[in-house]
CSV table of C-alpha atoms and ligand atoms in Angstrom, one decimal:
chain,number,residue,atom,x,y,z
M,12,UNK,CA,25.1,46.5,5.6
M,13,UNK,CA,22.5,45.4,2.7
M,14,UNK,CA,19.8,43.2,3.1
M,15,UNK,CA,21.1,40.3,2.2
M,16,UNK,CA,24.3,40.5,3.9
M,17,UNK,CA,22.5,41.1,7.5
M,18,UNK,CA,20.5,37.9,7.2
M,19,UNK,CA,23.3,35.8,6.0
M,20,UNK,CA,25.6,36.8,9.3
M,21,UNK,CA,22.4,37.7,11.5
M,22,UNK,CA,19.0,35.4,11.7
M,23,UNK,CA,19.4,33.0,8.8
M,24,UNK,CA,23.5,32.6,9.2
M,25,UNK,CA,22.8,32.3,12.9
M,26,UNK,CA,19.7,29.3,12.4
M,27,UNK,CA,21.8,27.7,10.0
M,28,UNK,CA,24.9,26.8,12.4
M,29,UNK,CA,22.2,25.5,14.9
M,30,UNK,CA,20.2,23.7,12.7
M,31,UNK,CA,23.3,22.1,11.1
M,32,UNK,CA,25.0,19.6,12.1
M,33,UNK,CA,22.8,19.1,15.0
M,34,UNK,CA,19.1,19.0,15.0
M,35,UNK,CA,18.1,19.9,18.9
M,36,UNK,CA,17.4,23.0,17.8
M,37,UNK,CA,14.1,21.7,15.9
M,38,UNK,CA,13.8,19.0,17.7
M,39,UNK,CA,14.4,17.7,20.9
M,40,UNK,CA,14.7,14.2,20.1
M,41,UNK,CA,17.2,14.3,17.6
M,42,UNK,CA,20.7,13.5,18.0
M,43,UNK,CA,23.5,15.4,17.4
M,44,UNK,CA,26.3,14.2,14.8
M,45,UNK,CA,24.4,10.6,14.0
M,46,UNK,CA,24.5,9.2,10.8
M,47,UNK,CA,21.9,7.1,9.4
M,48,UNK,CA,22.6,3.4,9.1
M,49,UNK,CA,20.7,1.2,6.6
M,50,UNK,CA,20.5,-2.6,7.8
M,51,UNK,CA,18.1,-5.1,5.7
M,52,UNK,CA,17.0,-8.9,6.0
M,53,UNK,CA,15.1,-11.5,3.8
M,54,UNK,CA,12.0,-13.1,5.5
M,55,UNK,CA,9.4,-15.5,4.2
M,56,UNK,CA,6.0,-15.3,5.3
M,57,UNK,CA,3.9,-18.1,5.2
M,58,UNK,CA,0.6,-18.2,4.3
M,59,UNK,CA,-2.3,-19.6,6.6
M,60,UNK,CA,-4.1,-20.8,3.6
M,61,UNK,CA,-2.8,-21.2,-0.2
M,62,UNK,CA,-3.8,-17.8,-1.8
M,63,UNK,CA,-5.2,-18.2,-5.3
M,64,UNK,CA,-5.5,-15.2,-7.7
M,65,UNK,CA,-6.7,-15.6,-11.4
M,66,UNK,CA,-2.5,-15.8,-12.8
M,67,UNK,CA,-1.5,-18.3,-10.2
M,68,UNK,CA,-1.8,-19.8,-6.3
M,69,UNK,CA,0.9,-19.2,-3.6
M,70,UNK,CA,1.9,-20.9,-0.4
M,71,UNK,CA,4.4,-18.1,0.9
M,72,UNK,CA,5.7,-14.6,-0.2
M,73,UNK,CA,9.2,-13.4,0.3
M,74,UNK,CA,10.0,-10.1,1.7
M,75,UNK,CA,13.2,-8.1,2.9
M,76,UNK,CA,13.0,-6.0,6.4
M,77,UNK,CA,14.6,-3.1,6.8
M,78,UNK,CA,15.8,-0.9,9.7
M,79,UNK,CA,17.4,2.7,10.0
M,80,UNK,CA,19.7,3.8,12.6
M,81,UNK,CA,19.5,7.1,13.7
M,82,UNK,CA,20.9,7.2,17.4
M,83,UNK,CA,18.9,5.5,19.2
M,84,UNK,CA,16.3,5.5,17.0
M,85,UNK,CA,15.5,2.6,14.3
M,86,UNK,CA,13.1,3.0,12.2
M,87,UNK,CA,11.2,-0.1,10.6
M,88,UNK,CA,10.4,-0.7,6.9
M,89,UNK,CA,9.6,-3.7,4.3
M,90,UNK,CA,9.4,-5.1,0.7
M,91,UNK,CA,7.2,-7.6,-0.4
M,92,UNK,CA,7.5,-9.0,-3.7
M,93,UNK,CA,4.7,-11.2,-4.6
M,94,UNK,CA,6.8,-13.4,-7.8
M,95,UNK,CA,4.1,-12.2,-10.3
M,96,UNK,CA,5.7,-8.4,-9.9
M,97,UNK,CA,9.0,-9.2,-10.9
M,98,UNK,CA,11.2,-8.2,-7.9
M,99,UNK,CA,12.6,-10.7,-5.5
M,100,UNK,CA,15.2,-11.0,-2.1
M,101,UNK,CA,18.1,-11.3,-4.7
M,102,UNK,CA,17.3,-8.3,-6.6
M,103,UNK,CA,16.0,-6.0,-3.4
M,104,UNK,CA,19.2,-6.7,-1.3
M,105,UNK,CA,21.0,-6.0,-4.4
M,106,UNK,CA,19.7,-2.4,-4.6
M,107,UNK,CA,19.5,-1.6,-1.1
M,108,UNK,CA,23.0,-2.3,-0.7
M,109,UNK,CA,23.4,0.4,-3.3
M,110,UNK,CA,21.7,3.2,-0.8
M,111,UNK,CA,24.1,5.0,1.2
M,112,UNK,CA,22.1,6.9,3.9
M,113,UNK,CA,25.2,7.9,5.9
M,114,UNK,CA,25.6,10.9,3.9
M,115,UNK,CA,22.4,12.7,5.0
M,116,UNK,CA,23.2,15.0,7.8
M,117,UNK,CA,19.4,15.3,8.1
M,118,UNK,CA,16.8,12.4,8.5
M,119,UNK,CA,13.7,14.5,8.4
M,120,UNK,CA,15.1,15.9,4.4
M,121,UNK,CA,12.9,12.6,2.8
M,122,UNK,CA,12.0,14.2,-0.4
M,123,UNK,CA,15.7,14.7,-0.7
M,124,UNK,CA,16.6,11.5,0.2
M,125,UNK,CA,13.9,9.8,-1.5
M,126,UNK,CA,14.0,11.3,-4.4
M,127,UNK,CA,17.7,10.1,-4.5
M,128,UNK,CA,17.1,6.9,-3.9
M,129,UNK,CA,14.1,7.0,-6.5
M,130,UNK,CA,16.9,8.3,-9.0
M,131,UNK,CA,19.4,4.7,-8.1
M,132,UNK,CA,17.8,2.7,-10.6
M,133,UNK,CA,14.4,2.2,-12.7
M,134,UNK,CA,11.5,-0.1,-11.2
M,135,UNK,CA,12.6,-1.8,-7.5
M,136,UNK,CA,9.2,0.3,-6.5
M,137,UNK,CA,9.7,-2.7,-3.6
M,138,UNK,CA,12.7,-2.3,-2.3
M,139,UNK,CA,12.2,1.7,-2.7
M,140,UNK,CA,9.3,1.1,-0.2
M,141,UNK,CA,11.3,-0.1,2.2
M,142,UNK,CA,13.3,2.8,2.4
M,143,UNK,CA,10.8,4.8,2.5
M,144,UNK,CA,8.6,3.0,5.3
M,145,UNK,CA,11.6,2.5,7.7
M,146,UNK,CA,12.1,6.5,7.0
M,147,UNK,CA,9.2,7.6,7.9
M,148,UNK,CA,9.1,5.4,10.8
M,149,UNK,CA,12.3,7.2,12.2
M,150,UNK,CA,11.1,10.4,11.1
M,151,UNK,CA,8.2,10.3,13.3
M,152,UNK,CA,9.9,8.7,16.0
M,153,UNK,CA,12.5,11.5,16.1
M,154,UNK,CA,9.2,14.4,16.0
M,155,UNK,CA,7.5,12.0,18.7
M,156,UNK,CA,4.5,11.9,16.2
M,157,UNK,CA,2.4,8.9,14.4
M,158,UNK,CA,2.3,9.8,10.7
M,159,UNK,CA,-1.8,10.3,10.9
M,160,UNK,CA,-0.2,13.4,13.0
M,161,UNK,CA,2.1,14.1,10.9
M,162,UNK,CA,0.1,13.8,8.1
M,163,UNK,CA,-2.6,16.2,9.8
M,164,UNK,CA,-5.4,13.2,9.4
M,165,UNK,CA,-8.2,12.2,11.7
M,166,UNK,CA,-7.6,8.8,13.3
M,167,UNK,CA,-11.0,7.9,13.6
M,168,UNK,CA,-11.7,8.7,10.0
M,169,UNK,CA,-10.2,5.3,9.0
M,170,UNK,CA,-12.7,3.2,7.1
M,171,UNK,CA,-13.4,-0.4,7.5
M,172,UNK,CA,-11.0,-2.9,5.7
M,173,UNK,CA,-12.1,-5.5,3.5
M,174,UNK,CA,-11.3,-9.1,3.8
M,175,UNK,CA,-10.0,-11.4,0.6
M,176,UNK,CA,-11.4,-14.2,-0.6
M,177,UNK,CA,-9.1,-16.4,-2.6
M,178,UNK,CA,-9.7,-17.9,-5.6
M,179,UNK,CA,-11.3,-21.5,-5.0
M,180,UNK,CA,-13.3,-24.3,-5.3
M,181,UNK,CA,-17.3,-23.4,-4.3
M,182,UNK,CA,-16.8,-25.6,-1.5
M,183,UNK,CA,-13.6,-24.0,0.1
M,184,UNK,CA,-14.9,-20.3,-0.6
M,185,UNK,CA,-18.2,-21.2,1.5
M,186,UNK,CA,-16.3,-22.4,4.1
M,187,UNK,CA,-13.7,-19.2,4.4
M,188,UNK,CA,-16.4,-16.8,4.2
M,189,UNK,CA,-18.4,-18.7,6.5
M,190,UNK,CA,-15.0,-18.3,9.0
M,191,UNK,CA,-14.6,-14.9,8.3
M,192,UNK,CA,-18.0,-13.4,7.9
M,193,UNK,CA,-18.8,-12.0,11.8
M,194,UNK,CA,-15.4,-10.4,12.0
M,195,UNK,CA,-16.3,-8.2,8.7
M,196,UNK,CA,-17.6,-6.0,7.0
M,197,UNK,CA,-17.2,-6.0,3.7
M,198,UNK,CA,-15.8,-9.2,1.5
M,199,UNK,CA,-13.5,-8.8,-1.1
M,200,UNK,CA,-14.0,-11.9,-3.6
M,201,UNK,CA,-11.4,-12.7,-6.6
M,202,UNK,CA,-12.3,-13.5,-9.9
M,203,UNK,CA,-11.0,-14.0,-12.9
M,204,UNK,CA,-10.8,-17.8,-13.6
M,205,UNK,CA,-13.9,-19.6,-15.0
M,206,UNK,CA,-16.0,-20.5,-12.1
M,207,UNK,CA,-17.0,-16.5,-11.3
M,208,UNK,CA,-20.6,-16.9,-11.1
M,209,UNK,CA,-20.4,-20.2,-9.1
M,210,UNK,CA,-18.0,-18.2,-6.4
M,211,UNK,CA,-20.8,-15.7,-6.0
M,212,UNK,CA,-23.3,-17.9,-6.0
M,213,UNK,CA,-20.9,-19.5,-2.9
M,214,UNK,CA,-20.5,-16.7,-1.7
M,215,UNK,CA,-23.8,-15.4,-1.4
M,216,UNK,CA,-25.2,-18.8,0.1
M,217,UNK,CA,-23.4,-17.8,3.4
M,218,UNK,CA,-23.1,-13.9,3.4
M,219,UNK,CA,-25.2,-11.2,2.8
M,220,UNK,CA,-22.3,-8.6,2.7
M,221,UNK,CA,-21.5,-5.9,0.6
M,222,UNK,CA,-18.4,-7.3,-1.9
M,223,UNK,CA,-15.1,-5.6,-3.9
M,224,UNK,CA,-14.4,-7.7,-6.8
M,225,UNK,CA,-11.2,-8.2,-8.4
M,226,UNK,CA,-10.8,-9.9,-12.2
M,227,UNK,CA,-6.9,-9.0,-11.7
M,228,UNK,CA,-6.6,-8.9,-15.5
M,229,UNK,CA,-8.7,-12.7,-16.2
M,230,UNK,CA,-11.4,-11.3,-18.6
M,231,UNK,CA,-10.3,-11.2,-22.3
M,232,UNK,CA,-13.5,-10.0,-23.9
M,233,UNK,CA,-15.1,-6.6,-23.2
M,234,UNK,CA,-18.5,-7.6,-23.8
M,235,UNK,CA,-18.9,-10.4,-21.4
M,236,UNK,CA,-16.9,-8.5,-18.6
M,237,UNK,CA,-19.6,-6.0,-18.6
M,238,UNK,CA,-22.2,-8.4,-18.3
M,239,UNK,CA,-20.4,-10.4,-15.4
M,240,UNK,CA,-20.5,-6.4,-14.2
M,241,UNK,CA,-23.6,-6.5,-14.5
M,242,UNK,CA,-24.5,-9.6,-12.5
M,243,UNK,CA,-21.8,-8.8,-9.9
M,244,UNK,CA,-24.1,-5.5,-8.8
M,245,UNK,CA,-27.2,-7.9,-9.0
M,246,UNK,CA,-25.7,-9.3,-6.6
M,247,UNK,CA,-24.1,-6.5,-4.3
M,248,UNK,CA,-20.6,-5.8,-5.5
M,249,UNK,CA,-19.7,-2.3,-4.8
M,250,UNK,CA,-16.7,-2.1,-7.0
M,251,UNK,CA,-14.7,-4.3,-9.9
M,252,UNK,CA,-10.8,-4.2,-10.2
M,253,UNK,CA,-8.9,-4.4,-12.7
M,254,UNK,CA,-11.4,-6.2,-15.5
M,255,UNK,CA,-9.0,-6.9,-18.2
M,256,UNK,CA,-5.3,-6.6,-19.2
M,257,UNK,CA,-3.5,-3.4,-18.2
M,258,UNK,CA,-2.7,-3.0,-21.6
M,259,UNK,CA,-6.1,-3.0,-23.0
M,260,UNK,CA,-6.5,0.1,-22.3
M,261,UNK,CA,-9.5,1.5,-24.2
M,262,UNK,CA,-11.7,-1.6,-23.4
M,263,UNK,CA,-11.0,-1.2,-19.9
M,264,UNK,CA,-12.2,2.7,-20.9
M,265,UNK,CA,-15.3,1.5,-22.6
M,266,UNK,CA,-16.5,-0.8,-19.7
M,267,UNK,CA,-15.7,2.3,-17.1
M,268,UNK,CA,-17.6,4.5,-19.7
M,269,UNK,CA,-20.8,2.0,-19.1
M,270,UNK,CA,-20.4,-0.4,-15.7
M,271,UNK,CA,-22.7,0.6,-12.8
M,272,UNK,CA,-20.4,-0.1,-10.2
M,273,UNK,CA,-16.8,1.8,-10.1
M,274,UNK,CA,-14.3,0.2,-12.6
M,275,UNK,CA,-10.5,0.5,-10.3
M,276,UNK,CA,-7.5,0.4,-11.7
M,277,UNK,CA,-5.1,-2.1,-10.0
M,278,UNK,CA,-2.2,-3.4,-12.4
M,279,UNK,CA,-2.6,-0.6,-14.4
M,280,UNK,CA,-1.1,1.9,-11.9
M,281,UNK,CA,1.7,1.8,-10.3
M,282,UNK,CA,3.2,5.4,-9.9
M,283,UNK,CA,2.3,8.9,-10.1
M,284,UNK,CA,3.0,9.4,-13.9
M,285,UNK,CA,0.6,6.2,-14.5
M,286,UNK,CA,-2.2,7.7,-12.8
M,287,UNK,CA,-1.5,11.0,-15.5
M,288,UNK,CA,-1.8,8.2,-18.3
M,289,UNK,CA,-4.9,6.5,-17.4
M,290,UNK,CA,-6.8,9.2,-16.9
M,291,UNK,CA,-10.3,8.7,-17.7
M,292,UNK,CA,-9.6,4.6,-18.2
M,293,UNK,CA,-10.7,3.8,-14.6
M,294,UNK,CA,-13.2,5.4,-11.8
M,295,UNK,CA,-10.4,5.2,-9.0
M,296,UNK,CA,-7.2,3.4,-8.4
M,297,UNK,CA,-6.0,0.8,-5.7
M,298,UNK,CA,-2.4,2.3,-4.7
M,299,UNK,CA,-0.3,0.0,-2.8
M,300,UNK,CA,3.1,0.8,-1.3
M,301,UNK,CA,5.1,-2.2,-3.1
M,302,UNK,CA,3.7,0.2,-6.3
M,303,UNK,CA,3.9,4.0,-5.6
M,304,UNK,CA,7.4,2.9,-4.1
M,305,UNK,CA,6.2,4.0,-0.8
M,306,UNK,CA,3.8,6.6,1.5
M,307,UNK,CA,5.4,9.7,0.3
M,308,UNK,CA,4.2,9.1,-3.6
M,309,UNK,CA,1.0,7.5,-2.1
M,310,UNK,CA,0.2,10.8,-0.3
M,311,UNK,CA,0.7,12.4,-3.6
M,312,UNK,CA,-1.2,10.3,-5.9
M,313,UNK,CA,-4.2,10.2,-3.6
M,314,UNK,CA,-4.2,14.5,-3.9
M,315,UNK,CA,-3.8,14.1,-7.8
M,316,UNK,CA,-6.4,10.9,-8.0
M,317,UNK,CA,-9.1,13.4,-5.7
M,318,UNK,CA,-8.3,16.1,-8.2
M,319,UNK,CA,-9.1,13.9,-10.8
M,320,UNK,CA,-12.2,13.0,-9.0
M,321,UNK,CA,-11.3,9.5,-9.1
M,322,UNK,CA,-12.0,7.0,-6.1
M,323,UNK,CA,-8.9,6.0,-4.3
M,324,UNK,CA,-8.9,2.7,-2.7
M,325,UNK,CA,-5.2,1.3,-0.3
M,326,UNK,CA,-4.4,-1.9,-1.3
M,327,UNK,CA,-1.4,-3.9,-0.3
M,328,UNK,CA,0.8,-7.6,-0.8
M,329,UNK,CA,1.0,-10.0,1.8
M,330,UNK,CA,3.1,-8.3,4.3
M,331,UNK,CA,3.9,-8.2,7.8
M,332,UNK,CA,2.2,-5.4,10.2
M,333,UNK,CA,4.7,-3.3,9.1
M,334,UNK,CA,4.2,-2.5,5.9
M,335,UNK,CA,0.3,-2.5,6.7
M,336,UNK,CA,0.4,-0.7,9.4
M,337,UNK,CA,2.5,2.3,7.2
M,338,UNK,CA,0.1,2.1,4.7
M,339,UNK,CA,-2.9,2.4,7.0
M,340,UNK,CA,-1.7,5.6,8.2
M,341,UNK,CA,-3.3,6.9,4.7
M,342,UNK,CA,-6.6,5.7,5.2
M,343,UNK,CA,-8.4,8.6,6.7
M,344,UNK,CA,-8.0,10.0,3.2
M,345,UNK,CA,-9.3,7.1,1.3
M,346,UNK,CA,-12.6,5.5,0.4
M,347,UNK,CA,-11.6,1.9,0.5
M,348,UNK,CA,-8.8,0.1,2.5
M,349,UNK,CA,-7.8,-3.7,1.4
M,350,UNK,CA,-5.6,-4.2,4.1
M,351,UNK,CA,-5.3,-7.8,5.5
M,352,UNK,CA,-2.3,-8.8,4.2
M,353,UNK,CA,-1.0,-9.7,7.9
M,354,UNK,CA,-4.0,-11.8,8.4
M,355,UNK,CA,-3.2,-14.2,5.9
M,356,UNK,CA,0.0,-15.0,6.8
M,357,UNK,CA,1.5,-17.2,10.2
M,358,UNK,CA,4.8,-15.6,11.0
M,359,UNK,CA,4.1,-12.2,10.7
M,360,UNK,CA,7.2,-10.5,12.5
M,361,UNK,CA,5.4,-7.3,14.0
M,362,UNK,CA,2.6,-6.0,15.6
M,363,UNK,CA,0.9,-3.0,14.4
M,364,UNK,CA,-3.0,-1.9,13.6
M,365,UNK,CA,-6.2,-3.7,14.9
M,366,UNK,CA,-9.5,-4.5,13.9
M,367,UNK,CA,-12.3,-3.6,15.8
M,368,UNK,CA,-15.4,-4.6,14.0
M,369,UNK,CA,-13.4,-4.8,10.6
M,370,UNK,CA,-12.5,-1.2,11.5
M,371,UNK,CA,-8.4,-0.4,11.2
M,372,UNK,CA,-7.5,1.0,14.4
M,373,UNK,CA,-3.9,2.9,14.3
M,374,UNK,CA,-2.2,2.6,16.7
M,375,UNK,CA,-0.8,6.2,18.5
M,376,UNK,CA,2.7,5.2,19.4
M,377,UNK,CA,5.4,7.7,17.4
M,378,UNK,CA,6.2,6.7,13.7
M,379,UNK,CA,3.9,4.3,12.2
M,380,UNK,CA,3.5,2.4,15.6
M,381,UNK,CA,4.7,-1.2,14.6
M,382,UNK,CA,6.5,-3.3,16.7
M,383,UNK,CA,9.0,-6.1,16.3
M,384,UNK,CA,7.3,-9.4,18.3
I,8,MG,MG1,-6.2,-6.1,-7.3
């Protein structure tokens, strides 16, 4: 008998009929003969207070929940599709009725099955997400690990999250910092209208903490952006995001090439290949799973931003603590997490991380650890 032959009918031939169909083999959890079951509904989270941004001001955000059959596991994901991004319920029940996870024998394949997915259609990076999140929720569940295990991360490593700021009058943006300010600690204040200087100033009156700013594409002129820059570290802004259009992209070059505080990209990168684009345009990049289409291109964009040597920063919509929660799983690997999304919002449909101090606290239940109130 040759080489080959022995392992295809001895110790490879042998693993495979174990391994396939059924996983308890690998692991214990898993269940033999299940097929995966996609199930999805729309949800509309309200918002505690209307959130202004310098395109427009919302009072609610709709977003589509997701859950994955496996047995008797489920795992748990979400899309959120603030208007401005161009996906909505209509069009992400529309694609996820296009996924067909029943024909994966094995739930723990997700670069298979994502990549798949990823290959339905262009764009939907929202509804992708959800697929993704409520995967790797079950995947974890069926290893009995949270993804930080998974993952190999340090739990304690999370950073602190920022808290935001809407857009305002003076008046209104005293009094939400001034409610806010004990419980964090850093602010993250958004700009981009006309009244920028008169928030800070607002800002500063009540707070002596250390702020991320975010233009979110308002500033139209290169010169006066870098002088607001210049102002904004005066007065103790750590970072600016997104200064001008996402298509400007050599003035947003030419103020990274001379702010003193980090210039991130926001709206200029969404997905892995963008980050490949804009290299050298921005210091670091805010990634957010309604963007990267979920964790699993997340995780990769934070190894190819670090290799870069660009600042990585985990941003997200309003969501519910489930798609937080997923995304602060990634946090041990990143300089700046921007994840309160749950905390603006009055019906948020799970329970997931904590903040102690401002601090995200994962929780250590298997999968990402959300749970359905
Ligand atoms: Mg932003």
């Amino acid at each position: 008998m040759n080489r080959r032959d022995f392992f295809a009918t001895t110790a490879l031939g042998g693993a495979a009929s174990v391994l396939t169909p059924s996983l308890n083999f690998a692991y214990p959890n898993a269940v033999p003969a299940a097929r995966m079951k996609l199930t999805f509904k729309p949800y509309t989270l309200e918002l505690r207070h209307p959130f202004g941004v310098a395109v427009n001001t919302r009072t609610t955000t709709p977003v589509v929940l997701t859950t994955i059959e496996y047995g008797k596991f489920k795992g748990y994901g979400e899309a959120s599709m603030p208007p401005y991004l161009g996906e909505s319920q209509e069009s992400v029940t529309k694609f996820l009725s296009k996924v067909d996870l029943s024909k994966y024998e094995n739930p723990l394949e997700l670069e298979t099955i994502l990549s798949d997915i990823d290959a339905i259609d262009v764009n939907n990076t929202a509804a992708k997400a959800s697929v993704d999140i409520a995967l790797h929720d079950l995947a974890g569940k069926i290893m009995g690990q949270p993804l930080y295990n998974m993952w190999g991360f340090n739990k304690a490593k999370t950073p602190n999250t920022v808290f935001t700021i809407g857009i305002d009058t003076p008046e209104v943006v005293r009094q939400k910092v001034q409610e806010v300010d004990p419980q964090f600690k850093l602010l993250k204040i958004k700009l981009g209208r006309d009244n920028d200087r008169e928030i800070i100033e607002a800002v500063r009156s009540v707070s002596d903490k250390p702020l991320v700013t975010d233009a979110n594409q308002g500033w139209k002129n290169k010169e006066k952006a870098l002088e607001t820059i210049h102002f904004l570290k005066e007065k103790g802004a750590v970072l600016i995001e997104q200064p001008m259009p996402k298509e400007m992209v050599d003035e947003n070059a030419w103020i990274t090439e001379r702010s003193p505080i980090p210039v991130m990209a926001d709206e200029a990168i969404k997905r892995l290949p963008d980050l490949v684009k804009m290299r050298g345009a921005y210091h670091g990049v805010n990634l957010k799973l309604m963007k990267t289409a979920g964790l699993r291109e997340a995780h990769k964009m934070i190894a190819l931003a670090r290799a870069f040597g660009m600042k990585v920063m985990i941003g997200c919509m309003t969501e519910t603590s489930c798609g937080i929660t997923a995304a602060a799983h990634l946090t041990p690997m990143v300089d700046w997490a921007d994840l309160d999304g749950a905390l603006l919002i009055k019906n948020d449909a799970f329970k997931g991380i904590t903040f102690v101090d401002g601090k995200i606290t994962l929780p250590s239940a298997p999968g990402i650890g959300a749970v359905p109130r």
